[in-house]
């Protein structure tokens, strides 16, 4: 979209960025109409919304409003990428620091029961400037290692804020302070469930995918069964596994001693493992089917056996596609592991469901935010690895 006006005998053309229009609209609503923070007298009573003007000291309030208005104009117009990068980073850092300031400002001195939480305006501003940052990084076409580096820097910045105590006055950190030991215990269970079920799916799924690729009659049957499993709702599958695993615990000697029970980690692990098989098997089949015929013909001409062709030619060329399936599984399992708490499997879902039961949204966030962060980090890291392996495949095919 273009707008033009005549000024001092010259034509000045103002160019608007399409995504920037959306970002500017979100920023305008979040900064001027939506609440920035919520104050509650204790952890379960309804909150009282506070705007930016009410949530911060006057000087800091004016600074933040000026900053977000300038950043919104930079996003709205066709501005240099470096400028867009700078304002998005500065805005995100300022918001992250000042929400902690709002917590201290709104909490009465000596009051240990009051709770201050970020409200919709804060989250919308974070979303808008994160969207702007992501758009800039996409346009810069960063290398895989550079994207991982950006992720590490973001993680370090969050760690600095946590260690510095800037967020200690926020309600989610108060919930964490009273549950620090159980938080890390449940975090360990969550990661173990997600990674353990992924490892099992890779160990079983890749050989099964190779077999399905080689034996066409087996392929349709296996993929149809895995598709049926994938259509079963997660909570239903957890429930269906309680009875058979309970039977195993009672009738198989030693099964209960190693953790096989009707409830707990075992049914959660088995359910996540079953959900993981389809992406791994299907992507293995697709990846091997996509290996160029010329590469196989050349390998046969060199006298390679079937085993040598599989491990030295086909599998390396199919690996980027197989890795895409592994990425899908890992991100999926990090999210699904939350539901394991309903059957005693542990994980971050413990805090989510406790918070729902107690109408304590900060406790819900204590479980939800780490889950989202883990899934986001896993997606970025594996996307980078996939891109690097795909580049190596193109080099091999060209050679």
Coordinates of C-alpha atoms in Angstrom, one line a residue:
X1 CA 0.0 0.0 0.0
X2 CA 1.3 3.4 -0.9
X3 CA 0.5 6.9 0.1
X4 CA 2.0 10.0 -1.4
X5 CA 2.0 13.7 -0.6
X6 CA 3.7 16.7 -2.1
X7 CA 6.2 18.5 0.2
X8 CA 8.5 21.4 -0.9
X9 CA 8.1 20.5 -4.5
X10 CA 9.1 16.8 -4.0
X11 CA 7.0 13.7 -3.6
X12 CA 7.6 11.7 -0.4
X13 CA 6.4 8.1 -0.6
X14 CA 5.4 6.4 2.5
X15 CA 5.4 2.6 2.2
X16 CA 3.5 0.4 4.7
X17 CA 4.6 -3.1 5.7
X18 CA 1.6 -5.5 5.5
X19 CA 2.6 -7.5 8.6
X20 CA 3.6 -4.2 10.3
X21 CA 0.0 -3.0 10.0
X22 CA -1.2 -6.0 12.0
X23 CA 1.6 -5.6 14.5
X24 CA 0.9 -1.9 15.0
X25 CA -2.9 -2.6 15.5
X26 CA -2.1 -5.2 18.2
X27 CA 0.4 -2.9 19.9
X28 CA -2.1 0.0 19.9
X29 CA -4.9 -2.1 21.5
X30 CA -2.5 -3.8 24.0
X31 CA -0.9 -0.5 25.1
X32 CA -4.0 1.7 25.2
X33 CA -7.0 -0.5 25.9
X34 CA -5.9 -3.8 27.4
X35 CA -4.8 -4.3 31.0
X36 CA -1.0 -4.6 31.5
X37 CA -1.1 -6.4 34.9
X38 CA -3.6 -8.0 37.2
X39 CA -3.6 -7.5 41.0
X40 CA -5.2 -10.0 43.4
X41 CA -5.4 -9.8 47.1
X42 CA -4.5 -13.6 47.2
X43 CA -3.9 -16.4 44.8
X44 CA -7.5 -17.5 44.2
X45 CA -9.7 -14.4 44.3
X46 CA -10.7 -12.6 41.0
X47 CA -8.1 -10.1 39.8
X48 CA -8.3 -6.4 39.3
X49 CA -7.0 -5.2 36.0
X50 CA -4.3 -2.5 35.9
X51 CA -3.4 -0.5 32.8
X52 CA 0.1 0.6 32.0
X53 CA -0.6 3.9 33.6
X54 CA -1.7 2.2 36.8
X55 CA 0.8 -0.6 36.9
X56 CA 4.1 1.4 36.7
X57 CA 5.6 4.5 38.3
X58 CA 4.8 7.6 36.2
X59 CA 8.3 8.0 34.7
X60 CA 8.6 4.4 33.7
X61 CA 5.1 4.4 32.3
X62 CA 5.9 7.3 30.0
X63 CA 9.1 5.7 28.9
X64 CA 7.4 2.4 28.1
X65 CA 4.5 4.0 26.2
X66 CA 6.9 6.1 24.1
X67 CA 9.0 3.1 23.4
X68 CA 6.1 0.9 22.2
X69 CA 4.6 3.8 20.1
X70 CA 8.0 4.3 18.3
X71 CA 8.4 0.5 17.8
X72 CA 4.9 0.3 16.4
X73 CA 5.7 3.0 13.8
X74 CA 8.9 1.3 12.9
X75 CA 6.9 -1.9 12.4
X76 CA 4.2 -0.2 10.4
X77 CA 6.5 1.4 7.9
X78 CA 8.9 -0.2 5.4
X79 CA 12.0 0.4 7.5
X80 CA 15.5 -1.2 7.4
X81 CA 15.8 -4.7 8.9
X82 CA 18.5 -3.6 11.3
X83 CA 16.2 -0.9 12.8
X84 CA 13.3 -3.4 13.0
X85 CA 15.6 -5.9 14.8
X86 CA 16.8 -3.3 17.2
X87 CA 13.3 -2.0 18.2
X88 CA 11.9 -5.5 18.6
X89 CA 14.7 -6.6 20.9
X90 CA 14.7 -3.4 22.9
X91 CA 10.9 -3.6 23.3
X92 CA 11.0 -7.2 24.4
X93 CA 13.8 -6.5 26.9
X94 CA 12.0 -3.4 28.3
X95 CA 8.7 -5.3 28.7
X96 CA 10.4 -8.2 30.4
X97 CA 12.1 -5.9 32.9
X98 CA 9.2 -3.6 33.5
X99 CA 6.6 -6.4 34.2
X100 CA 8.8 -7.3 37.2
X101 CA 8.8 -3.6 38.2
X102 CA 5.0 -3.6 38.0
X103 CA 4.9 -6.6 40.4
X104 CA 7.0 -4.7 43.0
X105 CA 5.0 -1.5 42.4
X106 CA 1.6 -3.0 42.8
X107 CA 2.4 -5.3 45.8
X108 CA 1.9 -3.6 49.1
X109 CA 5.0 -3.5 51.3
X110 CA 5.2 -6.5 53.6
X111 CA 2.2 -8.2 52.0
X112 CA 3.0 -11.9 51.3
X113 CA -0.5 -12.9 50.1
X114 CA -1.0 -10.4 47.2
X115 CA -0.4 -11.7 43.7
X116 CA 0.5 -9.7 40.6
X117 CA 0.4 -11.4 37.2
X118 CA 1.0 -10.2 33.6
X119 CA -2.4 -9.5 32.0
X120 CA -3.6 -9.7 28.4
X121 CA -2.0 -6.4 27.3
X122 CA 1.5 -7.5 28.4
X123 CA 1.1 -10.9 26.5
X124 CA -0.2 -9.2 23.4
X125 CA 2.8 -6.8 23.4
X126 CA 5.1 -9.7 23.8
X127 CA 3.4 -11.5 21.0
X128 CA 3.5 -8.5 18.7
X129 CA 7.2 -7.8 19.1
X130 CA 8.1 -11.5 19.0
X131 CA 6.2 -11.6 15.7
X132 CA 8.2 -8.6 14.5
X133 CA 11.5 -10.2 15.6
X134 CA 10.6 -13.5 14.0
X135 CA 9.7 -11.7 10.7
X136 CA 13.1 -9.9 10.8
X137 CA 15.1 -13.1 11.5
X138 CA 13.2 -14.9 8.6
X139 CA 14.0 -12.0 6.2
X140 CA 17.7 -12.1 7.3
X141 CA 17.8 -15.7 6.2
X142 CA 20.0 -16.7 9.1
X143 CA 22.1 -19.9 9.0
X144 CA 21.1 -22.9 11.2
X145 CA 23.8 -22.2 13.7
X146 CA 22.8 -18.5 13.9
X147 CA 19.2 -19.4 14.7
X148 CA 20.4 -21.8 17.4
X149 CA 22.6 -18.9 18.7
X150 CA 19.6 -16.6 18.9
X151 CA 17.8 -19.2 20.9
X152 CA 20.7 -19.6 23.3
X153 CA 20.9 -15.8 23.7
X154 CA 17.2 -15.6 24.5
X155 CA 17.5 -18.5 27.0
X156 CA 20.5 -16.7 28.7
X157 CA 18.5 -13.4 28.9
X158 CA 15.6 -15.2 30.6
X159 CA 18.0 -16.9 33.0
X160 CA 19.6 -13.6 33.9
X161 CA 16.1 -12.1 34.7
X162 CA 15.3 -15.2 36.8
X163 CA 18.6 -15.2 38.7
X164 CA 18.6 -11.4 39.2
X165 CA 15.3 -11.5 41.2
X166 CA 13.6 -9.0 38.8
X167 CA 10.6 -11.3 38.6
X168 CA 10.4 -12.4 42.2
X169 CA 7.4 -10.2 42.9
X170 CA 5.3 -11.9 40.1
X171 CA 2.8 -14.5 41.2
X172 CA 4.2 -17.3 39.0
X173 CA 7.6 -17.0 40.7
X174 CA 5.9 -17.0 44.1
X175 CA 4.1 -20.3 43.0
X176 CA 7.5 -21.6 41.9
X177 CA 9.2 -20.6 45.2
X178 CA 6.8 -22.7 47.2
X179 CA 7.2 -25.7 44.9
X180 CA 10.8 -25.5 43.7
X181 CA 11.7 -29.1 44.6
X182 CA 8.5 -30.6 43.1
X183 CA 8.9 -28.4 40.0
X184 CA 12.3 -29.9 39.1
X185 CA 11.1 -33.4 39.9
X186 CA 8.1 -33.0 37.6
X187 CA 10.3 -31.4 35.0
X188 CA 12.6 -34.5 35.0
X189 CA 9.6 -36.8 34.6
X190 CA 8.2 -34.6 31.7
X191 CA 11.5 -34.7 29.8
X192 CA 12.0 -38.4 30.5
X193 CA 8.5 -39.2 29.2
X194 CA 9.0 -37.1 26.0
X195 CA 12.5 -38.2 25.2
X196 CA 12.1 -41.8 26.4
X197 CA 9.0 -42.4 24.2
X198 CA 10.8 -40.8 21.3
X199 CA 13.8 -43.0 21.7
X200 CA 11.6 -46.1 21.8
X201 CA 9.7 -45.0 18.7
X202 CA 13.0 -44.4 16.8
X203 CA 14.4 -47.8 17.9
X204 CA 11.2 -49.6 16.7
X205 CA 9.9 -47.2 14.1
X206 CA 13.0 -46.8 11.8
X207 CA 13.5 -50.6 11.3
X208 CA 9.8 -51.0 10.8
X209 CA 9.8 -48.2 8.3
X210 CA 12.7 -49.9 6.4
X211 CA 10.7 -53.2 6.4
X212 CA 7.6 -51.4 5.1
X213 CA 9.7 -49.8 2.3
X214 CA 11.2 -53.1 1.3
X215 CA 8.0 -55.2 1.7
X216 CA 5.2 -53.4 -0.1
X217 CA 2.4 -55.8 1.0
X218 CA 3.3 -55.0 4.7
X219 CA 3.2 -51.2 4.2
X220 CA -0.5 -50.6 3.9
X221 CA -1.4 -52.7 6.9
X222 CA 1.1 -51.3 9.2
X223 CA 0.4 -47.6 8.3
X224 CA -3.4 -48.2 8.6
X225 CA -3.0 -49.6 12.1
X226 CA -0.8 -46.7 13.1
X227 CA -3.3 -44.3 11.6
X228 CA -6.1 -45.8 13.7
X229 CA -4.0 -45.4 16.8
X230 CA -3.3 -41.8 15.9
X231 CA -7.1 -41.0 15.7
X232 CA -7.7 -42.2 19.3
X233 CA -7.9 -39.1 21.7
X234 CA -5.0 -39.0 24.0
X235 CA -6.9 -39.2 27.3
X236 CA -9.0 -42.1 25.9
X237 CA -5.8 -44.0 25.0
X238 CA -4.4 -43.4 28.4
X239 CA -7.6 -44.8 29.9
X240 CA -7.6 -47.8 27.5
X241 CA -4.1 -48.8 28.7
X242 CA -5.0 -48.8 32.4
X243 CA -6.7 -52.3 32.3
X244 CA -4.1 -54.3 30.3
X245 CA -1.1 -52.8 32.1
X246 CA -2.8 -53.4 35.5
X247 CA -3.2 -57.0 34.4
X248 CA 0.4 -57.2 33.5
X249 CA 1.4 -55.8 36.9
X250 CA -0.6 -58.4 38.7
X251 CA 0.2 -61.5 36.6
X252 CA 3.7 -61.0 35.3
X253 CA 6.4 -61.5 38.0
X254 CA 8.6 -58.5 38.5
X255 CA 6.5 -56.2 36.2
X256 CA 5.2 -54.1 39.1
X257 CA 8.7 -53.8 40.5
X258 CA 10.0 -52.1 37.4
X259 CA 7.1 -49.7 37.1
X260 CA 4.4 -51.5 35.0
X261 CA 1.1 -50.5 36.7
X262 CA -2.4 -49.5 35.5
X263 CA -1.7 -45.9 36.4
X264 CA 1.5 -43.9 36.6
X265 CA 4.4 -43.5 34.2
X266 CA 3.9 -46.9 32.3
X267 CA 0.6 -46.2 30.5
X268 CA 1.7 -42.6 29.8
X269 CA 5.0 -43.9 28.3
X270 CA 3.2 -46.6 26.2
X271 CA 0.6 -44.1 24.9
X272 CA 3.3 -41.6 23.9
X273 CA 5.3 -44.4 22.2
X274 CA 2.3 -45.5 20.2
X275 CA 1.5 -42.0 19.1
X276 CA 5.1 -41.5 18.1
X277 CA 5.3 -44.5 15.7
X278 CA 3.3 -43.2 12.8
X279 CA 5.4 -40.1 12.0
X280 CA 8.6 -42.1 12.4
X281 CA 7.5 -45.0 10.3
X282 CA 5.8 -42.9 7.6
X283 CA 8.7 -40.5 7.2
X284 CA 11.2 -43.4 7.0
X285 CA 9.1 -44.9 4.2
X286 CA 8.8 -41.6 2.4
X287 CA 12.5 -40.7 2.8
X288 CA 13.7 -44.1 1.5
X289 CA 11.2 -43.9 -1.4
X290 CA 12.6 -40.5 -2.3
X291 CA 16.2 -41.7 -2.8
X292 CA 17.1 -41.0 -6.4
X293 CA 17.1 -44.2 -8.6
X294 CA 20.4 -43.1 -10.1
X295 CA 22.1 -43.3 -6.6
X296 CA 20.9 -46.9 -6.2
X297 CA 21.9 -47.8 -9.7
X298 CA 25.4 -46.4 -9.1
X299 CA 25.7 -48.3 -5.8
X300 CA 24.7 -51.5 -7.6
X301 CA 27.2 -50.8 -10.3
X302 CA 29.9 -50.5 -7.7
X303 CA 29.0 -54.0 -6.4
X304 CA 27.4 -52.9 -3.1
X305 CA 25.3 -55.4 -1.2
X306 CA 21.7 -54.5 -0.2
X307 CA 22.9 -53.9 3.4
X308 CA 25.7 -51.6 2.1
X309 CA 23.3 -49.7 -0.1
X310 CA 20.9 -49.2 2.8
X311 CA 23.4 -47.8 5.3
X312 CA 25.9 -46.1 2.9
X313 CA 23.5 -44.6 0.3
X314 CA 19.8 -44.8 1.0
X315 CA 19.7 -44.0 4.7
X316 CA 22.0 -41.0 4.6
X317 CA 20.0 -39.5 1.7
X318 CA 16.7 -40.3 3.5
X319 CA 17.9 -39.0 6.9
X320 CA 16.6 -35.3 6.5
X321 CA 13.0 -36.7 5.9
X322 CA 13.3 -39.2 8.8
X323 CA 14.6 -36.4 11.0
X324 CA 11.5 -34.3 10.1
X325 CA 9.4 -37.1 11.5
X326 CA 11.5 -37.2 14.7
X327 CA 11.0 -33.4 15.1
X328 CA 7.2 -33.9 14.8
X329 CA 7.3 -36.6 17.4
X330 CA 9.4 -34.6 19.9
X331 CA 7.3 -31.5 19.7
X332 CA 4.1 -33.6 19.9
X333 CA 5.3 -35.6 22.9
X334 CA 6.4 -32.6 24.9
X335 CA 2.8 -31.3 24.6
X336 CA 1.0 -34.6 25.1
X337 CA 3.2 -35.5 28.2
X338 CA 1.2 -32.8 30.0
X339 CA -1.9 -35.0 30.0
X340 CA 0.0 -37.8 31.7
X341 CA -0.6 -36.1 35.0
X342 CA -4.2 -37.2 34.8
X343 CA -3.2 -40.8 35.3
X344 CA -0.4 -40.2 37.8
X345 CA 2.4 -40.0 35.2
X346 CA 3.7 -36.7 36.5
X347 CA 5.2 -33.9 34.4
X348 CA 4.3 -30.3 34.1
X349 CA 0.7 -31.3 33.8
X350 CA 0.6 -31.7 37.6
X351 CA 0.7 -28.0 38.0
X352 CA -1.7 -27.3 35.1
X353 CA -4.4 -29.5 36.6
X354 CA -3.8 -28.4 40.2
X355 CA -4.1 -24.8 39.0
X356 CA -7.4 -25.6 37.1
X357 CA -8.8 -27.4 40.2
X358 CA -7.8 -24.5 42.5
X359 CA -8.7 -21.7 39.9
X360 CA -5.1 -20.5 40.3
X361 CA -4.1 -19.4 36.9
X362 CA -0.5 -18.7 37.9
X363 CA -0.1 -22.3 38.9
X364 CA -1.5 -23.3 35.5
X365 CA 1.2 -21.0 33.9
X366 CA 3.9 -22.6 36.0
X367 CA 3.2 -25.9 34.1
X368 CA 2.2 -24.4 30.7
X369 CA 5.0 -22.0 30.1
X370 CA 7.9 -24.5 30.5
X371 CA 6.0 -26.9 28.2
X372 CA 5.7 -24.3 25.5
X373 CA 9.3 -23.2 25.9
X374 CA 10.6 -26.8 25.6
X375 CA 8.5 -27.4 22.5
X376 CA 9.6 -24.1 20.9
X377 CA 13.3 -24.8 21.7
X378 CA 13.1 -28.4 20.4
X379 CA 11.5 -27.2 17.1
X380 CA 14.1 -24.6 16.5
X381 CA 17.1 -26.9 17.2
X382 CA 15.7 -29.8 15.1
X383 CA 14.8 -27.5 12.3
X384 CA 18.4 -26.3 12.2
X385 CA 19.7 -29.9 12.2
X386 CA 17.2 -30.8 9.4
X387 CA 18.4 -27.9 7.3
X388 CA 22.0 -28.8 7.8
X389 CA 21.4 -32.5 6.9
X390 CA 19.4 -31.5 3.9
X391 CA 22.2 -29.3 2.7
X392 CA 24.6 -32.2 3.0
X393 CA 22.2 -34.4 1.0
X394 CA 22.1 -31.8 -1.9
X395 CA 25.9 -31.7 -1.9
X396 CA 26.0 -35.5 -2.1
X397 CA 23.4 -35.6 -4.9
X398 CA 25.2 -32.9 -6.9
X399 CA 28.5 -34.8 -6.5

